[in-house]
Short mmCIF file of C-alpha atoms in Angstrom, two decimals:
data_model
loop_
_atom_site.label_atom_id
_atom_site.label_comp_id
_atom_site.label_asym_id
_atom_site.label_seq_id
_atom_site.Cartn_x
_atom_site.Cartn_y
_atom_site.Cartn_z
CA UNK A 233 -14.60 16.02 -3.09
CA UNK A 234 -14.14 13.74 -6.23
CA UNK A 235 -10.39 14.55 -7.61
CA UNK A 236 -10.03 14.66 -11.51
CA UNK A 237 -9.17 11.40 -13.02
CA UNK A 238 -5.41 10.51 -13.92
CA UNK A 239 -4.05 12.76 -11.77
CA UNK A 240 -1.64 10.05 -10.11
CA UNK A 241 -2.21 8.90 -6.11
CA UNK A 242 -2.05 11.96 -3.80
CA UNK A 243 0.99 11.60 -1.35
CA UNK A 244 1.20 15.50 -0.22
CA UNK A 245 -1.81 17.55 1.02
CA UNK A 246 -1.98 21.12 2.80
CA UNK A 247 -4.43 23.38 3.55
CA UNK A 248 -4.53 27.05 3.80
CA UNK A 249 -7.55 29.18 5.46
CA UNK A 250 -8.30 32.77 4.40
CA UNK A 251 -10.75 35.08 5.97
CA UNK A 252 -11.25 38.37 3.72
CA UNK A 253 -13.69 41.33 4.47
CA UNK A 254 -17.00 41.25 2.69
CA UNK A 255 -19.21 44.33 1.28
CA UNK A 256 -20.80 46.05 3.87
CA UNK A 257 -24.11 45.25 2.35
CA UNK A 258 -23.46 41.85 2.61
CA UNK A 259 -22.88 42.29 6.14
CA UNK A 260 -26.21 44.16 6.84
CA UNK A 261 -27.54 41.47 5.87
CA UNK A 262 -26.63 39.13 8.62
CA UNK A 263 -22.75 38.49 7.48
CA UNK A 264 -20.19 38.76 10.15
CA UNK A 265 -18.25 40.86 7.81
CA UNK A 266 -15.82 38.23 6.67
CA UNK A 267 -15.87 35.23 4.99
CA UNK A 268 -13.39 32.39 5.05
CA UNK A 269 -12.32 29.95 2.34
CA UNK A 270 -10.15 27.39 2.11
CA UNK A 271 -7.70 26.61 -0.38
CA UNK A 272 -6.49 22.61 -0.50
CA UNK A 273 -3.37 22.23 -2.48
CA UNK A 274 -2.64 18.42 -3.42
CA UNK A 275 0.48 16.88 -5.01
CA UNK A 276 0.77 12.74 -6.69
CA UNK A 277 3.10 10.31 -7.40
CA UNK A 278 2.73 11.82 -11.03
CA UNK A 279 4.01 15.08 -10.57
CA UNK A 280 0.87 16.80 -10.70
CA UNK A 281 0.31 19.85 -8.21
CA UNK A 282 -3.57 20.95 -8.21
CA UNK A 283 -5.11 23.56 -5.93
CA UNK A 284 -9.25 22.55 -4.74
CA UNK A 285 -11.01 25.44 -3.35
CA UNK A 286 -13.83 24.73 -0.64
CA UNK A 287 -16.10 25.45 -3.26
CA UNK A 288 -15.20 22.27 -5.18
CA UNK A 289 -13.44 24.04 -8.21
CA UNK A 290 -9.77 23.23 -9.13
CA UNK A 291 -7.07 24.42 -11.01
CA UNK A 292 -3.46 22.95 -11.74
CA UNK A 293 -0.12 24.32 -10.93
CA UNK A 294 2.04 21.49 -12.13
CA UNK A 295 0.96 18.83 -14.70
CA UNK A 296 2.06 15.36 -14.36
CA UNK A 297 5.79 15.87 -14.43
CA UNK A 298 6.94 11.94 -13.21
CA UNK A 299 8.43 13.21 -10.36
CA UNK A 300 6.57 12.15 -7.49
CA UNK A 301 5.91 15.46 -4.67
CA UNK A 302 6.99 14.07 -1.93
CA UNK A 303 5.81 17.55 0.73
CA UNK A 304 3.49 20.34 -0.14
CA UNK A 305 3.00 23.37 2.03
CA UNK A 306 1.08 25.93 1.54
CA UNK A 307 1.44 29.39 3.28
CA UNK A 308 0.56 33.69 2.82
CA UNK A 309 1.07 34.72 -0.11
CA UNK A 310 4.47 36.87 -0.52
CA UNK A 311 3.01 39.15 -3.31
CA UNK A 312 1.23 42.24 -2.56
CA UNK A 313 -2.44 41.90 -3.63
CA UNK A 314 -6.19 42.38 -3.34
CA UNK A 315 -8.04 40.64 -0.68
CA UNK A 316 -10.58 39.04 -2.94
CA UNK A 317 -7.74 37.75 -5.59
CA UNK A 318 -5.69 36.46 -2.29
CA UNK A 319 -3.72 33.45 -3.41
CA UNK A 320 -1.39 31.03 -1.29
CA UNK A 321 2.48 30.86 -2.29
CA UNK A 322 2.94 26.94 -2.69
CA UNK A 323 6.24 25.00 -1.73
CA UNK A 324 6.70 22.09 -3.41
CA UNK A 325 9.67 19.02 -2.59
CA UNK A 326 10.02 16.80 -5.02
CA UNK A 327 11.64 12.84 -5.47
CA UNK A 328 14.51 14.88 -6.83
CA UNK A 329 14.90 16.74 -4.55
CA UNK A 330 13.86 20.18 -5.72
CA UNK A 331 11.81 22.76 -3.54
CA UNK A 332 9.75 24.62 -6.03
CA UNK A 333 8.38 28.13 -4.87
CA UNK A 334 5.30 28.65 -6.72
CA UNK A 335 3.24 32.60 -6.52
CA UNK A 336 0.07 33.25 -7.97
CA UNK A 337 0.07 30.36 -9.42
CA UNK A 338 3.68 30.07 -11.38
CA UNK A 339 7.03 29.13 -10.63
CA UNK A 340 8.86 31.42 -8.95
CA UNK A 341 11.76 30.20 -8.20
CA UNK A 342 13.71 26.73 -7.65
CA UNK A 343 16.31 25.31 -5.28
CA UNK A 344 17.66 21.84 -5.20
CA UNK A 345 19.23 19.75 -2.56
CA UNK A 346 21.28 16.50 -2.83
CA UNK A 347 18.36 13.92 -1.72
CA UNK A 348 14.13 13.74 -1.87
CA UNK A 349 12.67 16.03 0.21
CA UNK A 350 11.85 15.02 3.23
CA UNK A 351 9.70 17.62 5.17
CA UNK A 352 9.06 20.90 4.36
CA UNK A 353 7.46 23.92 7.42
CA UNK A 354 7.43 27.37 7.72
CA UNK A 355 9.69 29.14 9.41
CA UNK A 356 8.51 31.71 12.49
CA UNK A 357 10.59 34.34 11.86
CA UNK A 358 9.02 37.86 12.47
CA UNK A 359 12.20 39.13 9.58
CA UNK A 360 11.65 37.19 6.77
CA UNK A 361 7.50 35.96 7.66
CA UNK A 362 7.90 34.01 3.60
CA UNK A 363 10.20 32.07 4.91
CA UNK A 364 10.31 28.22 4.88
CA UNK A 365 12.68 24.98 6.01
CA UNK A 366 13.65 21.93 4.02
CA UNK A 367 14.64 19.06 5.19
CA UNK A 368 16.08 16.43 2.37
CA UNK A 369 16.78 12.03 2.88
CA UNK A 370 20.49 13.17 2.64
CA UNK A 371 20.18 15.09 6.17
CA UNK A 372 20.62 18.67 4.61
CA UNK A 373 18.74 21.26 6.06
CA UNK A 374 17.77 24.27 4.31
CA UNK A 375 16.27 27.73 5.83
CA UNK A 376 14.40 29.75 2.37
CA UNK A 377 12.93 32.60 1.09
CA UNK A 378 10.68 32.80 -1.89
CA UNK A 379 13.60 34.31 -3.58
CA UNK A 380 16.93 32.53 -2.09
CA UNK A 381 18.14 29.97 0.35
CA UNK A 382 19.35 31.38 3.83
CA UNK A 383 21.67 28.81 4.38
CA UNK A 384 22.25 25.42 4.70
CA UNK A 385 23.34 22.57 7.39
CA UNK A 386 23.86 19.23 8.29
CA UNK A 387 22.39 17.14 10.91
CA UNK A 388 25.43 16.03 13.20
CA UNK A 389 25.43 12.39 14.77
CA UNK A 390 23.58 12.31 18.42
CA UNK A 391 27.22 11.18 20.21
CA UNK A 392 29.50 13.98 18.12
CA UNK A 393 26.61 16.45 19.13
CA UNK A 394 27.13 15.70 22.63
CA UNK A 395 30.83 15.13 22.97
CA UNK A 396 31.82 19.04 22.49
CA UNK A 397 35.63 18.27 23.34
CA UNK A 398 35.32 16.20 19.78
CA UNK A 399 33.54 18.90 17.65
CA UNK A 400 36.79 19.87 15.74
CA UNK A 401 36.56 16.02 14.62
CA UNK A 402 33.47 15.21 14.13
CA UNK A 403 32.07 13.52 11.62
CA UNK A 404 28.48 14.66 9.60
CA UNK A 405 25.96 11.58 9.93
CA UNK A 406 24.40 10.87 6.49
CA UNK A 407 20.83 10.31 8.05
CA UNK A 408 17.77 11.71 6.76
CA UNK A 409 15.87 14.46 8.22
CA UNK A 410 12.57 12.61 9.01
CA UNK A 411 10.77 16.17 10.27
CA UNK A 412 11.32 19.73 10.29
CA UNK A 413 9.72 22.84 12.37
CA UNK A 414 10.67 25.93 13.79
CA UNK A 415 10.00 26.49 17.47
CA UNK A 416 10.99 29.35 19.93
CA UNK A 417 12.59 28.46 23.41
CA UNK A 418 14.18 30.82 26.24
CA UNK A 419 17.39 31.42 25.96
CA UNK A 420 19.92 31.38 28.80
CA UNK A 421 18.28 35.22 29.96
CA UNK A 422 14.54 33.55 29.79
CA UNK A 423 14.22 35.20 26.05
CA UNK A 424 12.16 33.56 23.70
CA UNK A 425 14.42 32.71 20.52
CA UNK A 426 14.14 31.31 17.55
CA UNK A 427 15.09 27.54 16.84
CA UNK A 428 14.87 24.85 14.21
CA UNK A 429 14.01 21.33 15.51
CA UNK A 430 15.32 18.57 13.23
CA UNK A 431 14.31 14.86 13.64
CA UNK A 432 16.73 12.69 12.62
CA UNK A 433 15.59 8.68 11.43
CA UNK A 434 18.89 8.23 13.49
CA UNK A 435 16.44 8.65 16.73
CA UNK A 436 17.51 11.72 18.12
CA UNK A 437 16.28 15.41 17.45
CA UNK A 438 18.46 18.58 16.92
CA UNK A 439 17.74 21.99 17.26
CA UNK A 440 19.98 24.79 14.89
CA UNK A 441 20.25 28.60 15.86
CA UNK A 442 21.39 29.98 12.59
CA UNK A 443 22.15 27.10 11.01
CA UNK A 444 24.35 25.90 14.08
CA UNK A 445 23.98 22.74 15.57
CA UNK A 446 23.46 24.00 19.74
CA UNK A 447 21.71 20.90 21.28
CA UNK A 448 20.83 17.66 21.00
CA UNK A 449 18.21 15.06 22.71
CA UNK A 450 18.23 11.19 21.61
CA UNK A 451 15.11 9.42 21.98
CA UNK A 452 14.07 5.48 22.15
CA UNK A 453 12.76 4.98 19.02
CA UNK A 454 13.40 6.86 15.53
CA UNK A 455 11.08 10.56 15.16
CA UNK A 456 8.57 10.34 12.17
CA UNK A 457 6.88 14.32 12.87
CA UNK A 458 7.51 17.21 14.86
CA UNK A 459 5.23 20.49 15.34
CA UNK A 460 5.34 23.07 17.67
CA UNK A 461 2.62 24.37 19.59
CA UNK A 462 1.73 24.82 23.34
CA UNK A 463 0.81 21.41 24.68
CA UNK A 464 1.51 21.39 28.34
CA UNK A 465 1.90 23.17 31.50
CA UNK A 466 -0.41 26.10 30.12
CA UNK A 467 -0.89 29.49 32.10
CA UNK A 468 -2.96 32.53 30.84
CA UNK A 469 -0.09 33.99 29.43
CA UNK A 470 1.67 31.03 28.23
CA UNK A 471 -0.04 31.78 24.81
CA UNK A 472 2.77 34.94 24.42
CA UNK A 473 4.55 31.73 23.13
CA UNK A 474 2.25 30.18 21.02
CA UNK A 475 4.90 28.08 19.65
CA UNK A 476 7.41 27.74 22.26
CA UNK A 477 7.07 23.75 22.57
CA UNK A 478 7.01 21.15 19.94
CA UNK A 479 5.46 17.98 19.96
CA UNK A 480 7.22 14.73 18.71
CA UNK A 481 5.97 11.38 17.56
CA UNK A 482 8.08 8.56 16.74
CA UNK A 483 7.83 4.57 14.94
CA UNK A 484 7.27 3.48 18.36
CA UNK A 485 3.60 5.16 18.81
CA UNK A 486 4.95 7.51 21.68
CA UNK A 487 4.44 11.54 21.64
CA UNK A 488 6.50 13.62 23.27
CA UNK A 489 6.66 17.46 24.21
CA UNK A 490 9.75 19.44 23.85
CA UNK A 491 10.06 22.25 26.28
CA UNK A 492 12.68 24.59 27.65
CA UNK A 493 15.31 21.65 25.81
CA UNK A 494 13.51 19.09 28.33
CA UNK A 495 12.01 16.10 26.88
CA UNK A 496 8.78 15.42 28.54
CA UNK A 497 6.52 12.22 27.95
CA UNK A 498 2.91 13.20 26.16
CA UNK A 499 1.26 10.00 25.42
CA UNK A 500 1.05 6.82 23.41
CA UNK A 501 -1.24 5.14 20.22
CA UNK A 502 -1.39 2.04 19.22
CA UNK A 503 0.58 2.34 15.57
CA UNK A 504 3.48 4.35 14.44
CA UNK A 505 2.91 8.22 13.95
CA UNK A 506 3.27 9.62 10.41
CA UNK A 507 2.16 12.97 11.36
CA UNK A 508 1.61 15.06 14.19
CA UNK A 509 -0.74 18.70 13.94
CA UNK A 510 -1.56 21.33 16.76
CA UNK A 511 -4.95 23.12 16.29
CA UNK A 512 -5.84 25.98 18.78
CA UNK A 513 -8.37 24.94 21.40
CA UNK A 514 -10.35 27.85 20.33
CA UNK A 515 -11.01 26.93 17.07
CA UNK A 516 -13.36 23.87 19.55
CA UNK A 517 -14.38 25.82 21.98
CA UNK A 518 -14.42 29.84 22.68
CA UNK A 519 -11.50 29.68 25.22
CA UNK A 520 -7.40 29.22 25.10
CA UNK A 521 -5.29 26.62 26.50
CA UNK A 522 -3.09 23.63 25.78
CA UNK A 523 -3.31 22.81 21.51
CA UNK A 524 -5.64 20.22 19.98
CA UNK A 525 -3.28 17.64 18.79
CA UNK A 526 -3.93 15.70 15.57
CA UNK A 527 -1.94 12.41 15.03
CA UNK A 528 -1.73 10.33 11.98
CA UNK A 529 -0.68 7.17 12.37
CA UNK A 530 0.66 4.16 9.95
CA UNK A 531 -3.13 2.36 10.11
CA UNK A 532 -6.36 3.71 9.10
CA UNK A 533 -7.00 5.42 12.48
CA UNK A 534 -6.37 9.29 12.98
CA UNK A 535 -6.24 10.39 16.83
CA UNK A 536 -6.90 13.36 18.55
CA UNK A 537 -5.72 14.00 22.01
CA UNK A 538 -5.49 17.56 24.49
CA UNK A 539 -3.83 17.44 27.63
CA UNK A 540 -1.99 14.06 27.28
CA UNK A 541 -5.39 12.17 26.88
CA UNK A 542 -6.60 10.50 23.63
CA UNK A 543 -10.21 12.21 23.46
CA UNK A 544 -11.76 10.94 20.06
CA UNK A 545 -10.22 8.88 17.07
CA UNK A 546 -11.64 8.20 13.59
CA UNK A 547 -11.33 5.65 11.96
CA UNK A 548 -12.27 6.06 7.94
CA UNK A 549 -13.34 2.92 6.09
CA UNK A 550 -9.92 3.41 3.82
CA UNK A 551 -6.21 4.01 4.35
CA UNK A 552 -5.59 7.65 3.97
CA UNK A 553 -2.81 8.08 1.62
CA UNK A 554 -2.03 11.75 2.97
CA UNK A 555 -3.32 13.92 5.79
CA UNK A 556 -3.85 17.38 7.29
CA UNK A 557 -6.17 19.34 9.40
CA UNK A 558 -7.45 22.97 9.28
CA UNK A 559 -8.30 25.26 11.91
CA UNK A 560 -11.42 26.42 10.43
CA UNK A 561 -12.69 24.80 6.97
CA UNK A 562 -15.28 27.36 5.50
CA UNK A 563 -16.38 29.02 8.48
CA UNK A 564 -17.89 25.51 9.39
CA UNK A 565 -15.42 24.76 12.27
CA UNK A 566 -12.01 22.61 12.69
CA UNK A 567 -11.74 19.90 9.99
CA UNK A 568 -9.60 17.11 9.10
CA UNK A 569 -8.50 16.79 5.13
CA UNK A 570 -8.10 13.29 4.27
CA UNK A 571 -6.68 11.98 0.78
CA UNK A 572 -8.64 8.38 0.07
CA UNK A 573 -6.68 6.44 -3.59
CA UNK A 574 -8.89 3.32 -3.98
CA UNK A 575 -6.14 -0.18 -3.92
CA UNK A 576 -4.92 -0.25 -7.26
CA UNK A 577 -6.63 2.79 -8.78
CA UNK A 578 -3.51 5.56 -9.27
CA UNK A 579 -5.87 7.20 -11.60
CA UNK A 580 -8.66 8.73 -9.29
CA UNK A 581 -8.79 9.95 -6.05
CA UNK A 582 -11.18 11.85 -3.17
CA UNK A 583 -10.93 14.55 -0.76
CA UNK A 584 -12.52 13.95 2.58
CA UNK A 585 -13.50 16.99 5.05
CA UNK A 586 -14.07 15.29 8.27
CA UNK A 587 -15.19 17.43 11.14
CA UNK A 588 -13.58 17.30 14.04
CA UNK A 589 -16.43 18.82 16.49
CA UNK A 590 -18.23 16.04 14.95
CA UNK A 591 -16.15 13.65 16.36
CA UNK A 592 -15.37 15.07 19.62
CA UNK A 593 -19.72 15.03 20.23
#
């Protein structure tokens, strides 16, 4: 998909599948009854915030502002509406540091924090299911609501976390939050409970219960993406949890799972990770188990792995400037979304759908 020109580089992409009911006519006629779309919103260097639809048409939410959007995500809309006019709320984190909450299409409402957003990912809690966490250069966390912010912490320092004798003293670390996610884990009665799993470019990763600080686990090499999933030791009924384990990647090429606060090795790439994605095995193949894992690395080459192997990579012929993966792109199967800016062109730019069946074949 050709982008429109002057739009800026694209540094933010995410995607958002809907599947709506169609007329019972239409079904008759050989339809499933649904039909699924996909919604790709985009944000540049520029400013500019632009939604694609699957069917190649666009339309703008933000023009060129000069503040570069730095994270995009795109999630269910909180407004009541009609199936057929369904819209995605869009969060938008900005150079400045603003999160911008934008439904059906306008600004809803604005929050700042002190430093460039870092990462931005929704928040799995079955209360508030519009809410969202920011993560800002400055090491603030923030947990949101399309209408107000929660609350707000600070990632601690690895050796104050773990020295609880010293908590009265301790001192905040000004480090930036590298990656965000929310993730359940049992509890101390086997209960699965709600957690938000901060990576620090300090190297170590936190997890907050409330905004509280309640564990901490260092690792080798500084954490570039977190996402939680189910990635290991499956069981039939291991998918109650769906996102009771997170997966980490880190500068040194290494992924690691998260589960029941135990650090377990995953695997390793050749380049840095830049972003790690979880994709349900059924949206490959008509059965559950362990997540698809999607890994973008600082290179040209995008991995895929299940089950601690690397099965497939892809390798474009350019450096994608942002990237993001679907479940489901237009009822044609799992998909990555790929942002190509030709070298020295910050005019122009192109989507790429790249199936992923394709390259599992």
């Amino acid at each position: 998909m050709a982008l429109p020109s002057g739009i800026g580089t694209v540094t933010a992409v995410s995607t958002w599948p809907f599947t709506r009911k169609v007329p019972a006519a239409i079904e008759a006629d050989g339809c499933d009854g649904s039909q699924l779309r996909t919604t790709i919103a985009i944000g540049t260097d520029s400013g500019c915030i632009m939604l694609v639809y699957s069917d190649g048409t666009t339309s703008v939410l933000e023009d060129s502002s000069g503040t570069s959007i730095l994270q995009l995500l795109a999630q269910d809309s909180s407004a009541p509406m009609a199936d057929e006019h369904s819209v995605p709320d869009i969060i938008a984190g900005d150079a400045d540091g603003r999160v911008s909450v934008y439904v059906w299409g306008r600004v809803f409402s604005q929050t700042t924090l002190p430093a460039p957003i870092a990462s931005l990912a929704p928040e799995l809690n079955p209360h508030t299911p519009s809410s969202f966490l920011a993560g800002d250069m400055s090491g603030t966390i923030a947990s949101c609501h399309v209408q107000e912010t929660t609350w707000k912490a600070q990632l601690e320092s690895a050796a104050a976390c773990n020295d609880t004798s010293q908590r009265k003293q301790m001192e905040w670390l000004d480090s930036a939050v590298s990656s965000i996610c929310s993730v359940w884990l049992p509890d101390a009665h086997k209960l699965l409970t709600s957690y938000v799993l901060a990576a620090s470019a300090r190297g170590f990763i936190q997890l907050l219960a409330h905004g509280t600080p309640v564990h901490t686990v260092t690792l080798t090499a500084p954490a570039t993406s977190v996402c939680s999933g189910a990635f290991i030791g499956y069981t039939p009924d291991s998918l109650a949890g769906r996102h009771s384990q997170a997966i980490i990647g880190d500068e040194a090429g290494c992924l690691w799972v998260l589960s029941s606060f135990e650090l377990v090795p995953y695997a390793q790439v050749d380049y840095p990770v830049t972003r790690v994605l979880a994709l349900p095995l059924r949206a490959f193949v008509d059965q559950d188990g362990p997540d698809v894992v999607v890994c973008a690395t600082r290179s040209d080459t995008v991995y895929i792995l299940h089950q601690q192997q690397v099965v497939a990579m892809y390798t474009p012929e350019y450096w994608p400037t942002a990237v993001d993966a679907v479940a489901d792109f237009r009822g044609l199967g799992p998909a990555l979304v790929l942002a190509e800016s030709k070298p020295g062109d910050s005019q122009s730019g192109t989507l790429h759908i790249v199936s992923l069946n394709a390259q599992l074949d």
